[in-house]
Amino acid sequence: MFYDDAGFRLFERITTLPEYYPCRTERQLLEEHAENIVMSACGSARRLRIVELGAGSACKTHILLAAALRQGIEVIYMPLDVSADALETACESIAEAFPPVRVLPQVVNYVSAPPQLSPFIGPTLALYLGSSIGNFKPCESRTILRNLGTQLKADDSFLLGTDLVKEESTLIAAYDDSQGVTAAFNLNILMRLNRELGSNFDVNAFRHSVRWNADESRIEMHLQSIRRQVVEIPLAELELHLDKDETIHTENSYKFDDDALRTLLSQTSFRWELMWKDPQQWYALTLSRKAAYA
Ligand SMILES: C[S@@+](CC[C@H](N)C(=O)[O-])C[C@H]1O[C@@H](n2cnc3c(N)ncnc32)[C@H](O)[C@@H]1O
């Protein structure tokens, strides 16, 4: 629901905010380790297929594509995303920056329709960046990774970007920025519901609210009703009665530690191989392999 055209553009702005450390930290890690990631994924092969779940504008993926081309590797890139707008942006920028890369985009919801990859001769590197996995409950994350695993061959590689548990104030600021861009991103859902489901949300009657739920190890975004109100959502046949301060829970963003990551990967047919973190230990890139037995 977040990623209509307006939501996609707001998210692009979020990634440039000073408080939103995940994007720039992941970018730094990719810049430092891209050569190693590509070499590990390729082995002695001279061609590589890169498949990316929720690619968005794929701006960080450029770092890996550049590293592969520097190593003289032929690359096929398959960005998967629910947003056609995002994929169009990704394809245009890759065509301009990396003409030799063959791009095969797919507009797909990787949750409701597990990705279908055609057989490929050569290694595949699957990417799931931006800590997008943190937006899903643990049981959903396992399903997404298991579905991905079914499409990979033994020893294919998987690079996962995850945000790590850290001080609460740093986490809250990342989702409640001083310019109000994340608030606009959250409230945009109501405009989308009004447009697509004919609802009558008064966007000014809600405020963006962010909480750290330590028990679940997740940041929660909510829309808090500033007064008692009734909202009609005709196409969903819903009438919503909200008390003052009652919230609509719109997003979770789970934060990980090493144990949680090891468990998640081992439960989903991946063998942990390498992990890189920034000096503050705020973010991790984990490279794992599809296990042979699964
Ligand atoms: C937080 S952005 C991350 C984009 C990019 N991977 C990055 O790291 O900057 C999430 C992206 O995933 C896409 N997305 C979210 N849920 C999806 C789903 N269920 N299926 C496919 N794409 C999805 C969104 O459209 C959006 O482009």
PDB file of C-alpha atoms and ligand atoms in Angstrom:
ATOM      1  CA  MET A   1       0.000   0.000   0.000  1.00  0.00           C
ATOM      2  CA  PHE A   2       2.900   2.396   0.622  1.00  0.00           C
ATOM      3  CA  TYR A   3       4.371   2.187  -2.853  1.00  0.00           C
ATOM      4  CA  ASP A   4       2.047   3.971  -5.258  1.00  0.00           C
ATOM      5  CA  ASP A   5       3.846   6.552  -7.408  1.00  0.00           C
ATOM      6  CA  ALA A   6       3.705   9.233  -4.709  1.00  0.00           C
ATOM      7  CA  GLY A   7       4.841   6.733  -2.049  1.00  0.00           C
ATOM      8  CA  PHE A   8       7.735   5.558  -4.197  1.00  0.00           C
ATOM      9  CA  ARG A   9       8.891   9.164  -4.638  1.00  0.00           C
ATOM     10  CA  LEU A  10       8.534   9.927  -0.918  1.00  0.00           C
ATOM     11  CA  PHE A  11      10.583   6.825  -0.097  1.00  0.00           C
ATOM     12  CA  GLU A  12      13.310   8.034  -2.449  1.00  0.00           C
ATOM     13  CA  ARG A  13      13.414  11.282  -0.403  1.00  0.00           C
ATOM     14  CA  ILE A  14      13.510   9.335   2.870  1.00  0.00           C
ATOM     15  CA  THR A  15      16.681   7.578   1.743  1.00  0.00           C
ATOM     16  CA  THR A  16      18.459  10.953   1.533  1.00  0.00           C
ATOM     17  CA  LEU A  17      17.425  12.219   5.003  1.00  0.00           C
ATOM     18  CA  PRO A  18      20.177  12.734   7.595  1.00  0.00           C
ATOM     19  CA  GLU A  19      18.280  10.666  10.197  1.00  0.00           C
ATOM     20  CA  TYR A  20      17.713   7.738   7.821  1.00  0.00           C
ATOM     21  CA  TYR A  21      21.044   5.949   8.268  1.00  0.00           C
ATOM     22  CA  PRO A  22      20.102   2.486   6.782  1.00  0.00           C
ATOM     23  CA  CYS A  23      20.386   3.493   3.142  1.00  0.00           C
ATOM     24  CA  ARG A  24      23.709   5.333   3.317  1.00  0.00           C
ATOM     25  CA  THR A  25      25.206   2.699   5.639  1.00  0.00           C
ATOM     26  CA  GLU A  26      24.211  -0.116   3.299  1.00  0.00           C
ATOM     27  CA  ARG A  27      25.605   1.885   0.385  1.00  0.00           C
ATOM     28  CA  GLN A  28      28.961   2.288   2.170  1.00  0.00           C
ATOM     29  CA  LEU A  29      29.108  -1.446   2.902  1.00  0.00           C
ATOM     30  CA  LEU A  30      28.347  -2.249  -0.742  1.00  0.00           C
ATOM     31  CA  GLU A  31      31.034   0.172  -1.920  1.00  0.00           C
ATOM     32  CA  GLU A  32      33.593  -1.418   0.395  1.00  0.00           C
ATOM     33  CA  HIS A  33      32.753  -5.041  -0.401  1.00  0.00           C
ATOM     34  CA  ALA A  34      31.290  -5.104  -3.933  1.00  0.00           C
ATOM     35  CA  GLU A  35      34.359  -6.717  -5.514  1.00  0.00           C
ATOM     36  CA  ASN A  36      34.417  -9.451  -2.897  1.00  0.00           C
ATOM     37  CA  ILE A  37      30.651 -10.055  -3.174  1.00  0.00           C
ATOM     38  CA  VAL A  38      30.823 -10.420  -6.954  1.00  0.00           C
ATOM     39  CA  MET A  39      33.906 -12.670  -6.803  1.00  0.00           C
ATOM     40  CA  SER A  40      32.294 -14.892  -4.159  1.00  0.00           C
ATOM     41  CA  ALA A  41      29.085 -15.148  -6.168  1.00  0.00           C
ATOM     42  CA  CYS A  42      30.834 -15.850  -9.484  1.00  0.00           C
ATOM     43  CA  GLY A  43      33.660 -18.174  -8.529  1.00  0.00           C
ATOM     44  CA  SER A  44      35.395 -19.024 -11.787  1.00  0.00           C
ATOM     45  CA  ALA A  45      32.302 -18.296 -13.942  1.00  0.00           C
ATOM     46  CA  ARG A  46      32.348 -15.378 -16.388  1.00  0.00           C
ATOM     47  CA  ARG A  47      28.634 -14.688 -16.326  1.00  0.00           C
ATOM     48  CA  LEU A  48      26.289 -13.823 -13.465  1.00  0.00           C
ATOM     49  CA  ARG A  49      22.560 -13.436 -13.094  1.00  0.00           C
ATOM     50  CA  ILE A  50      21.560 -10.904 -10.417  1.00  0.00           C
ATOM     51  CA  VAL A  51      17.958 -11.161  -9.184  1.00  0.00           C
ATOM     52  CA  GLU A  52      16.674  -8.490  -6.812  1.00  0.00           C
ATOM     53  CA  LEU A  53      13.554  -8.640  -4.642  1.00  0.00           C
ATOM     54  CA  GLY A  54      11.914  -5.212  -4.195  1.00  0.00           C
ATOM     55  CA  ALA A  55      14.574  -3.515  -6.313  1.00  0.00           C
ATOM     56  CA  GLY A  56      12.996  -0.035  -6.168  1.00  0.00           C
ATOM     57  CA  SER A  57      15.102   2.399  -8.162  1.00  0.00           C
ATOM     58  CA  ALA A  58      18.050  -0.036  -7.800  1.00  0.00           C
ATOM     59  CA  CYS A  59      20.446   2.827  -7.156  1.00  0.00           C
ATOM     60  CA  LYS A  60      22.590   0.781  -4.739  1.00  0.00           C
ATOM     61  CA  THR A  61      22.614  -2.146  -7.159  1.00  0.00           C
ATOM     62  CA  HIS A  62      24.656   0.041  -9.530  1.00  0.00           C
ATOM     63  CA  ILE A  63      27.609  -0.533  -7.192  1.00  0.00           C
ATOM     64  CA  LEU A  64      27.471  -4.309  -7.733  1.00  0.00           C
ATOM     65  CA  LEU A  65      26.841  -4.012 -11.478  1.00  0.00           C
ATOM     66  CA  ALA A  66      29.869  -1.739 -11.826  1.00  0.00           C
ATOM     67  CA  ALA A  67      32.028  -4.192  -9.849  1.00  0.00           C
ATOM     68  CA  ALA A  68      30.923  -7.099 -12.053  1.00  0.00           C
ATOM     69  CA  LEU A  69      31.642  -5.203 -15.269  1.00  0.00           C
ATOM     70  CA  ARG A  70      35.076  -4.164 -13.952  1.00  0.00           C
ATOM     71  CA  GLN A  71      35.818  -7.858 -13.508  1.00  0.00           C
ATOM     72  CA  GLY A  72      34.788  -8.516 -17.125  1.00  0.00           C
ATOM     73  CA  ILE A  73      31.707 -10.495 -16.107  1.00  0.00           C
ATOM     74  CA  GLU A  74      28.653 -10.677 -18.346  1.00  0.00           C
ATOM     75  CA  VAL A  75      25.616  -9.661 -16.273  1.00  0.00           C
ATOM     76  CA  ILE A  76      21.901 -10.321 -16.560  1.00  0.00           C
ATOM     77  CA  TYR A  77      19.930  -8.260 -14.084  1.00  0.00           C
ATOM     78  CA  MET A  78      16.351  -9.123 -13.038  1.00  0.00           C
ATOM     79  CA  PRO A  79      14.783  -6.460 -10.808  1.00  0.00           C
ATOM     80  CA  LEU A  80      11.455  -7.547  -9.264  1.00  0.00           C
ATOM     81  CA  ASP A  81       9.119  -4.957  -7.814  1.00  0.00           C
ATOM     82  CA  VAL A  82       5.430  -4.334  -7.247  1.00  0.00           C
ATOM     83  CA  SER A  83       5.870  -0.762  -8.517  1.00  0.00           C
ATOM     84  CA  ALA A  84       6.059  -0.422 -12.320  1.00  0.00           C
ATOM     85  CA  ASP A  85       7.163   3.169 -11.821  1.00  0.00           C
ATOM     86  CA  ALA A  86      10.122   2.050  -9.708  1.00  0.00           C
ATOM     87  CA  LEU A  87      11.171  -0.514 -12.308  1.00  0.00           C
ATOM     88  CA  GLU A  88      10.954   2.020 -15.117  1.00  0.00           C
ATOM     89  CA  THR A  89      13.275   4.345 -13.190  1.00  0.00           C
ATOM     90  CA  ALA A  90      15.647   1.434 -12.465  1.00  0.00           C
ATOM     91  CA  CYS A  91      15.740   0.262 -16.096  1.00  0.00           C
ATOM     92  CA  GLU A  92      16.329   3.750 -17.499  1.00  0.00           C
ATOM     93  CA  SER A  93      19.231   4.479 -15.164  1.00  0.00           C
ATOM     94  CA  ILE A  94      20.872   1.082 -15.744  1.00  0.00           C
ATOM     95  CA  ALA A  95      20.532   1.345 -19.533  1.00  0.00           C
ATOM     96  CA  GLU A  96      22.258   4.716 -19.359  1.00  0.00           C
ATOM     97  CA  ALA A  97      25.014   3.787 -16.894  1.00  0.00           C
ATOM     98  CA  PHE A  98      25.691   0.170 -17.925  1.00  0.00           C
ATOM     99  CA  PRO A  99      24.754  -0.476 -21.581  1.00  0.00           C
ATOM    100  CA  PRO A 100      26.225  -4.042 -21.599  1.00  0.00           C
ATOM    101  CA  VAL A 101      23.919  -5.234 -18.785  1.00  0.00           C
ATOM    102  CA  ARG A 102      20.834  -7.104 -20.007  1.00  0.00           C
ATOM    103  CA  VAL A 103      17.881  -6.021 -17.828  1.00  0.00           C
ATOM    104  CA  LEU A 104      14.801  -8.234 -17.472  1.00  0.00           C
ATOM    105  CA  PRO A 105      12.359  -6.453 -15.123  1.00  0.00           C
ATOM    106  CA  GLN A 106       9.299  -8.156 -13.625  1.00  0.00           C
ATOM    107  CA  VAL A 107       6.364  -6.340 -12.025  1.00  0.00           C
ATOM    108  CA  VAL A 108       5.459  -8.849  -9.340  1.00  0.00           C
ATOM    109  CA  ASN A 109       4.365  -9.062  -5.738  1.00  0.00           C
ATOM    110  CA  TYR A 110       6.944 -11.445  -4.290  1.00  0.00           C
ATOM    111  CA  VAL A 111       4.700 -12.201  -1.312  1.00  0.00           C
ATOM    112  CA  SER A 112       1.476 -13.151  -3.052  1.00  0.00           C
ATOM    113  CA  ALA A 113       3.178 -14.683  -6.121  1.00  0.00           C
ATOM    114  CA  PRO A 114       6.536 -16.285  -5.317  1.00  0.00           C
ATOM    115  CA  PRO A 115       9.170 -15.288  -7.881  1.00  0.00           C
ATOM    116  CA  GLN A 116       9.464 -17.616 -10.865  1.00  0.00           C
ATOM    117  CA  LEU A 117      12.983 -17.674 -12.291  1.00  0.00           C
ATOM    118  CA  SER A 118      13.770 -19.488 -15.493  1.00  0.00           C
ATOM    119  CA  PRO A 119      16.633 -22.028 -15.361  1.00  0.00           C
ATOM    120  CA  PHE A 120      20.001 -20.322 -15.806  1.00  0.00           C
ATOM    121  CA  ILE A 121      23.362 -21.774 -16.795  1.00  0.00           C
ATOM    122  CA  GLY A 122      25.787 -20.109 -14.423  1.00  0.00           C
ATOM    123  CA  PRO A 123      25.646 -18.665 -10.926  1.00  0.00           C
ATOM    124  CA  THR A 124      22.811 -16.486  -9.625  1.00  0.00           C
ATOM    125  CA  LEU A 125      23.219 -13.812  -6.958  1.00  0.00           C
ATOM    126  CA  ALA A 126      19.909 -12.961  -5.260  1.00  0.00           C
ATOM    127  CA  LEU A 127      19.685  -9.567  -3.550  1.00  0.00           C
ATOM    128  CA  TYR A 128      17.272  -8.461  -0.876  1.00  0.00           C
ATOM    129  CA  LEU A 129      18.473  -5.035   0.227  1.00  0.00           C
ATOM    130  CA  GLY A 130      17.214  -2.044   2.176  1.00  0.00           C
ATOM    131  CA  SER A 131      16.256  -4.209   5.185  1.00  0.00           C
ATOM    132  CA  SER A 132      12.961  -4.772   3.365  1.00  0.00           C
ATOM    133  CA  ILE A 133      12.797  -8.175   5.026  1.00  0.00           C
ATOM    134  CA  GLY A 134      12.241  -6.295   8.281  1.00  0.00           C
ATOM    135  CA  ASN A 135       8.812  -5.205   7.050  1.00  0.00           C
ATOM    136  CA  PHE A 136       7.519  -8.747   7.416  1.00  0.00           C
ATOM    137  CA  LYS A 137       6.640 -10.791  10.483  1.00  0.00           C
ATOM    138  CA  PRO A 138       9.145 -13.607  11.139  1.00  0.00           C
ATOM    139  CA  CYS A 139       6.816 -16.293   9.714  1.00  0.00           C
ATOM    140  CA  GLU A 140       6.296 -14.208   6.536  1.00  0.00           C
ATOM    141  CA  SER A 141      10.046 -13.581   6.202  1.00  0.00           C
ATOM    142  CA  ARG A 142      10.680 -17.301   6.352  1.00  0.00           C
ATOM    143  CA  THR A 143       8.110 -17.902   3.596  1.00  0.00           C
ATOM    144  CA  ILE A 144       9.647 -15.211   1.360  1.00  0.00           C
ATOM    145  CA  LEU A 145      13.149 -16.667   1.772  1.00  0.00           C
ATOM    146  CA  ARG A 146      11.981 -20.256   1.335  1.00  0.00           C
ATOM    147  CA  ASN A 147      10.165 -19.256  -1.876  1.00  0.00           C
ATOM    148  CA  LEU A 148      13.315 -17.541  -3.106  1.00  0.00           C
ATOM    149  CA  GLY A 149      15.365 -20.606  -2.181  1.00  0.00           C
ATOM    150  CA  THR A 150      13.197 -22.873  -4.326  1.00  0.00           C
ATOM    151  CA  GLN A 151      14.273 -20.820  -7.375  1.00  0.00           C
ATOM    152  CA  LEU A 152      18.013 -21.065  -6.685  1.00  0.00           C
ATOM    153  CA  LYS A 153      20.515 -23.841  -7.368  1.00  0.00           C
ATOM    154  CA  ALA A 154      22.779 -25.286  -4.688  1.00  0.00           C
ATOM    155  CA  ASP A 155      25.619 -22.817  -3.993  1.00  0.00           C
ATOM    156  CA  ASP A 156      23.878 -19.845  -5.640  1.00  0.00           C
ATOM    157  CA  SER A 157      24.454 -16.763  -3.477  1.00  0.00           C
ATOM    158  CA  PHE A 158      22.099 -14.583  -1.507  1.00  0.00           C
ATOM    159  CA  LEU A 159      22.994 -11.109  -0.202  1.00  0.00           C
ATOM    160  CA  LEU A 160      20.681  -9.852   2.526  1.00  0.00           C
ATOM    161  CA  GLY A 161      20.759  -6.300   3.948  1.00  0.00           C
ATOM    162  CA  THR A 162      19.399  -5.939   7.477  1.00  0.00           C
ATOM    163  CA  ASP A 163      19.096  -3.149   9.973  1.00  0.00           C
ATOM    164  CA  LEU A 164      20.401  -4.062  13.442  1.00  0.00           C
ATOM    165  CA  VAL A 165      19.116  -3.428  16.958  1.00  0.00           C
ATOM    166  CA  LYS A 166      20.563  -0.215  18.390  1.00  0.00           C
ATOM    167  CA  GLU A 167      19.756   2.696  20.694  1.00  0.00           C
ATOM    168  CA  GLU A 168      16.060   3.531  20.692  1.00  0.00           C
ATOM    169  CA  SER A 169      16.502   7.272  20.005  1.00  0.00           C
ATOM    170  CA  THR A 170      18.482   6.535  16.814  1.00  0.00           C
ATOM    171  CA  LEU A 171      15.816   4.100  15.634  1.00  0.00           C
ATOM    172  CA  ILE A 172      12.905   6.445  16.367  1.00  0.00           C
ATOM    173  CA  ALA A 173      14.577   9.416  14.625  1.00  0.00           C
ATOM    174  CA  ALA A 174      15.087   7.321  11.470  1.00  0.00           C
ATOM    175  CA  TYR A 175      11.302   6.869  11.193  1.00  0.00           C
ATOM    176  CA  ASP A 176      10.217  10.275  12.503  1.00  0.00           C
ATOM    177  CA  ASP A 177      12.446  12.739  10.683  1.00  0.00           C
ATOM    178  CA  SER A 178      12.491  16.453  11.420  1.00  0.00           C
ATOM    179  CA  GLN A 179      11.331  17.404   7.897  1.00  0.00           C
ATOM    180  CA  GLY A 180       8.209  15.229   8.154  1.00  0.00           C
ATOM    181  CA  VAL A 181       8.936  13.194   5.007  1.00  0.00           C
ATOM    182  CA  THR A 182       8.300   9.846   6.738  1.00  0.00           C
ATOM    183  CA  ALA A 183       5.083  11.304   8.171  1.00  0.00           C
ATOM    184  CA  ALA A 184       3.988  12.225   4.624  1.00  0.00           C
ATOM    185  CA  PHE A 185       4.929   8.701   3.451  1.00  0.00           C
ATOM    186  CA  ASN A 186       2.767   7.166   6.182  1.00  0.00           C
ATOM    187  CA  LEU A 187      -0.203   9.529   5.628  1.00  0.00           C
ATOM    188  CA  ASN A 188      -0.026   8.904   1.864  1.00  0.00           C
ATOM    189  CA  ILE A 189      -1.688   5.541   2.517  1.00  0.00           C
ATOM    190  CA  LEU A 190      -4.896   7.364   3.477  1.00  0.00           C
ATOM    191  CA  MET A 191      -4.894   9.334   0.219  1.00  0.00           C
ATOM    192  CA  ARG A 192      -4.403   6.113  -1.681  1.00  0.00           C
ATOM    193  CA  LEU A 193      -7.330   4.500   0.141  1.00  0.00           C
ATOM    194  CA  ASN A 194      -9.503   7.537  -0.609  1.00  0.00           C
ATOM    195  CA  ARG A 195      -8.572   7.366  -4.288  1.00  0.00           C
ATOM    196  CA  GLU A 196      -8.698   3.599  -4.805  1.00  0.00           C
ATOM    197  CA  LEU A 197     -11.335   2.419  -2.320  1.00  0.00           C
ATOM    198  CA  GLY A 198     -13.516   5.527  -2.234  1.00  0.00           C
ATOM    199  CA  SER A 199     -12.940   6.093   1.498  1.00  0.00           C
ATOM    200  CA  ASN A 200     -13.390   9.455   3.203  1.00  0.00           C
ATOM    201  CA  PHE A 201     -10.316   9.672   5.445  1.00  0.00           C
ATOM    202  CA  ASP A 202      -9.605  13.239   6.567  1.00  0.00           C
ATOM    203  CA  VAL A 203      -5.806  13.172   6.318  1.00  0.00           C
ATOM    204  CA  ASN A 204      -5.604  16.123   8.730  1.00  0.00           C
ATOM    205  CA  ALA A 205      -7.376  14.100  11.420  1.00  0.00           C
ATOM    206  CA  PHE A 206      -4.432  11.685  11.780  1.00  0.00           C
ATOM    207  CA  ARG A 207      -0.865  12.083  12.929  1.00  0.00           C
ATOM    208  CA  HIS A 208       2.209   9.987  12.260  1.00  0.00           C
ATOM    209  CA  SER A 209       3.337   8.059  15.342  1.00  0.00           C
ATOM    210  CA  VAL A 210       6.439   5.878  15.783  1.00  0.00           C
ATOM    211  CA  ARG A 211       7.132   3.369  18.598  1.00  0.00           C
ATOM    212  CA  TRP A 212       9.928   0.969  19.466  1.00  0.00           C
ATOM    213  CA  ASN A 213       8.445  -2.392  20.480  1.00  0.00           C
ATOM    214  CA  ALA A 214      11.348  -4.007  22.353  1.00  0.00           C
ATOM    215  CA  ASP A 215       9.524  -7.309  22.945  1.00  0.00           C
ATOM    216  CA  GLU A 216       9.109  -7.835  19.204  1.00  0.00           C
ATOM    217  CA  SER A 217      12.364  -6.072  18.283  1.00  0.00           C
ATOM    218  CA  ARG A 218      10.593  -3.801  15.826  1.00  0.00           C
ATOM    219  CA  ILE A 219       9.833  -0.184  15.017  1.00  0.00           C
ATOM    220  CA  GLU A 220       6.128   0.332  14.488  1.00  0.00           C
ATOM    221  CA  MET A 221       4.565   3.108  12.442  1.00  0.00           C
ATOM    222  CA  HIS A 222       1.012   4.070  13.289  1.00  0.00           C
ATOM    223  CA  LEU A 223      -1.521   6.668  12.187  1.00  0.00           C
ATOM    224  CA  GLN A 224      -3.082   8.102  15.322  1.00  0.00           C
ATOM    225  CA  SER A 225      -6.589   9.500  15.197  1.00  0.00           C
ATOM    226  CA  ILE A 226      -6.556  13.008  16.678  1.00  0.00           C
ATOM    227  CA  ARG A 227     -10.290  12.838  17.446  1.00  0.00           C
ATOM    228  CA  ARG A 228     -13.164  10.442  17.701  1.00  0.00           C
ATOM    229  CA  GLN A 229     -14.301   9.739  14.151  1.00  0.00           C
ATOM    230  CA  VAL A 230     -16.059   7.388  11.755  1.00  0.00           C
ATOM    231  CA  VAL A 231     -14.558   6.594   8.348  1.00  0.00           C
ATOM    232  CA  GLU A 232     -16.322   4.821   5.498  1.00  0.00           C
ATOM    233  CA  ILE A 233     -14.366   2.560   3.118  1.00  0.00           C
ATOM    234  CA  PRO A 234     -17.085   1.576   0.631  1.00  0.00           C
ATOM    235  CA  LEU A 235     -15.119  -0.760  -1.642  1.00  0.00           C
ATOM    236  CA  ALA A 236     -13.911  -2.721   1.384  1.00  0.00           C
ATOM    237  CA  GLU A 237     -17.407  -2.617   2.898  1.00  0.00           C
ATOM    238  CA  LEU A 238     -15.937  -1.225   6.102  1.00  0.00           C
ATOM    239  CA  GLU A 239     -17.040   1.410   8.560  1.00  0.00           C
ATOM    240  CA  LEU A 240     -14.202   2.321  10.878  1.00  0.00           C
ATOM    241  CA  HIS A 241     -15.004   3.728  14.341  1.00  0.00           C
ATOM    242  CA  LEU A 242     -11.916   5.313  15.838  1.00  0.00           C
ATOM    243  CA  ASP A 243     -11.562   6.746  19.320  1.00  0.00           C
ATOM    244  CA  LYS A 244      -9.376   9.762  19.972  1.00  0.00           C
ATOM    245  CA  ASP A 245      -5.712   8.520  20.028  1.00  0.00           C
ATOM    246  CA  GLU A 246      -6.640   5.096  18.674  1.00  0.00           C
ATOM    247  CA  THR A 247      -4.186   4.075  15.968  1.00  0.00           C
ATOM    248  CA  ILE A 248      -4.062   2.300  12.637  1.00  0.00           C
ATOM    249  CA  HIS A 249      -0.885   0.195  12.669  1.00  0.00           C
ATOM    250  CA  THR A 250       0.623   0.700   9.207  1.00  0.00           C
ATOM    251  CA  GLU A 251       4.154  -0.722   9.222  1.00  0.00           C
ATOM    252  CA  ASN A 252       6.620  -2.866  11.136  1.00  0.00           C
ATOM    253  CA  SER A 253      10.351  -2.676  10.689  1.00  0.00           C
ATOM    254  CA  TYR A 254      12.043  -5.536  12.520  1.00  0.00           C
ATOM    255  CA  LYS A 255      15.605  -5.035  13.750  1.00  0.00           C
ATOM    256  CA  PHE A 256      17.982  -7.988  13.848  1.00  0.00           C
ATOM    257  CA  ASP A 257      20.963  -9.320  15.738  1.00  0.00           C
ATOM    258  CA  ASP A 258      23.435 -12.043  14.700  1.00  0.00           C
ATOM    259  CA  ASP A 259      21.454 -14.837  16.351  1.00  0.00           C
ATOM    260  CA  ALA A 260      18.186 -13.845  14.693  1.00  0.00           C
ATOM    261  CA  LEU A 261      19.915 -13.683  11.299  1.00  0.00           C
ATOM    262  CA  ARG A 262      21.658 -17.023  11.694  1.00  0.00           C
ATOM    263  CA  THR A 263      18.386 -18.651  12.695  1.00  0.00           C
ATOM    264  CA  LEU A 264      16.420 -17.066   9.847  1.00  0.00           C
ATOM    265  CA  LEU A 265      18.942 -18.157   7.212  1.00  0.00           C
ATOM    266  CA  SER A 266      19.415 -21.672   8.527  1.00  0.00           C
ATOM    267  CA  GLN A 267      15.635 -22.175   8.727  1.00  0.00           C
ATOM    268  CA  THR A 268      15.220 -21.154   5.099  1.00  0.00           C
ATOM    269  CA  SER A 269      17.765 -23.319   3.284  1.00  0.00           C
ATOM    270  CA  PHE A 270      20.677 -20.839   3.286  1.00  0.00           C
ATOM    271  CA  ARG A 271      24.184 -21.430   4.603  1.00  0.00           C
ATOM    272  CA  TRP A 272      25.692 -18.312   6.180  1.00  0.00           C
ATOM    273  CA  GLU A 273      29.082 -17.494   4.653  1.00  0.00           C
ATOM    274  CA  LEU A 274      30.208 -13.907   5.270  1.00  0.00           C
ATOM    275  CA  MET A 275      28.925 -10.881   7.153  1.00  0.00           C
ATOM    276  CA  TRP A 276      29.983  -7.251   6.943  1.00  0.00           C
ATOM    277  CA  LYS A 277      28.970  -4.504   9.387  1.00  0.00           C
ATOM    278  CA  ASP A 278      29.749  -0.792   9.584  1.00  0.00           C
ATOM    279  CA  PRO A 279      32.019   0.379  12.460  1.00  0.00           C
ATOM    280  CA  GLN A 280      28.977   1.433  14.554  1.00  0.00           C
ATOM    281  CA  GLN A 281      27.431  -2.038  14.021  1.00  0.00           C
ATOM    282  CA  TRP A 282      24.208  -0.404  12.846  1.00  0.00           C
ATOM    283  CA  TYR A 283      23.693  -2.414   9.681  1.00  0.00           C
ATOM    284  CA  ALA A 284      24.717  -5.795   8.244  1.00  0.00           C
ATOM    285  CA  LEU A 285      25.170  -7.322   4.827  1.00  0.00           C
ATOM    286  CA  THR A 286      25.121 -11.115   4.982  1.00  0.00           C
ATOM    287  CA  LEU A 287      26.242 -13.316   2.112  1.00  0.00           C
ATOM    288  CA  SER A 288      24.945 -16.868   2.255  1.00  0.00           C
ATOM    289  CA  ARG A 289      24.665 -19.861  -0.099  1.00  0.00           C
ATOM    290  CA  LYS A 290      21.715 -21.959  -1.084  1.00  0.00           C
ATOM    291  CA  ALA A 291      22.256 -25.200   0.786  1.00  0.00           C
ATOM    292  CA  ALA A 292      22.596 -28.359  -1.289  1.00  0.00           C
ATOM    293  CA  TYR A 293      20.199 -30.422   0.809  1.00  0.00           C
ATOM    294  CA  ALA A 294      17.181 -28.089   0.543  1.00  0.00           C
TER     295      ALA A 294
HETATM  296  C1  LIG B   1      12.045   0.065   1.062  1.00  0.00           C
HETATM  297  S1  LIG B   1      12.043   0.013  -0.708  1.00  0.00           S
HETATM  298  C2  LIG B   1      13.654  -0.624  -0.955  1.00  0.00           C
HETATM  299  C3  LIG B   1      14.158  -0.413  -2.350  1.00  0.00           C
HETATM  300  C4  LIG B   1      15.589  -0.886  -2.577  1.00  0.00           C
HETATM  301  N1  LIG B   1      15.698  -2.336  -2.458  1.00  0.00           N
HETATM  302  C5  LIG B   1      16.548  -0.235  -1.640  1.00  0.00           C
HETATM  303  O1  LIG B   1      17.203  -0.938  -0.872  1.00  0.00           O
HETATM  304  O2  LIG B   1      16.656   1.012  -1.672  1.00  0.00           O
HETATM  305  C6  LIG B   1      11.017  -1.336  -0.954  1.00  0.00           C
HETATM  306  C7  LIG B   1      10.756  -1.653  -2.406  1.00  0.00           C
HETATM  307  O3  LIG B   1      10.147  -2.920  -2.426  1.00  0.00           O
HETATM  308  C8  LIG B   1       8.983  -2.891  -3.216  1.00  0.00           C
HETATM  309  N2  LIG B   1       8.044  -3.830  -2.604  1.00  0.00           N
HETATM  310  C9  LIG B   1       7.477  -3.750  -1.377  1.00  0.00           C
HETATM  311  N3  LIG B   1       6.719  -4.826  -1.151  1.00  0.00           N
HETATM  312  C10 LIG B   1       6.822  -5.604  -2.267  1.00  0.00           C
HETATM  313  C11 LIG B   1       6.263  -6.853  -2.649  1.00  0.00           C
HETATM  314  N4  LIG B   1       5.459  -7.504  -1.813  1.00  0.00           N
HETATM  315  N5  LIG B   1       6.566  -7.360  -3.863  1.00  0.00           N
HETATM  316  C12 LIG B   1       7.402  -6.686  -4.709  1.00  0.00           C
HETATM  317  N6  LIG B   1       7.959  -5.500  -4.401  1.00  0.00           N
HETATM  318  C13 LIG B   1       7.671  -4.970  -3.196  1.00  0.00           C
HETATM  319  C14 LIG B   1       8.496  -1.467  -3.178  1.00  0.00           C
HETATM  320  O4  LIG B   1       7.743  -1.131  -4.324  1.00  0.00           O
HETATM  321  C15 LIG B   1       9.795  -0.695  -3.091  1.00  0.00           C
HETATM  322  O5  LIG B   1      10.295  -0.349  -4.360  1.00  0.00           O
END
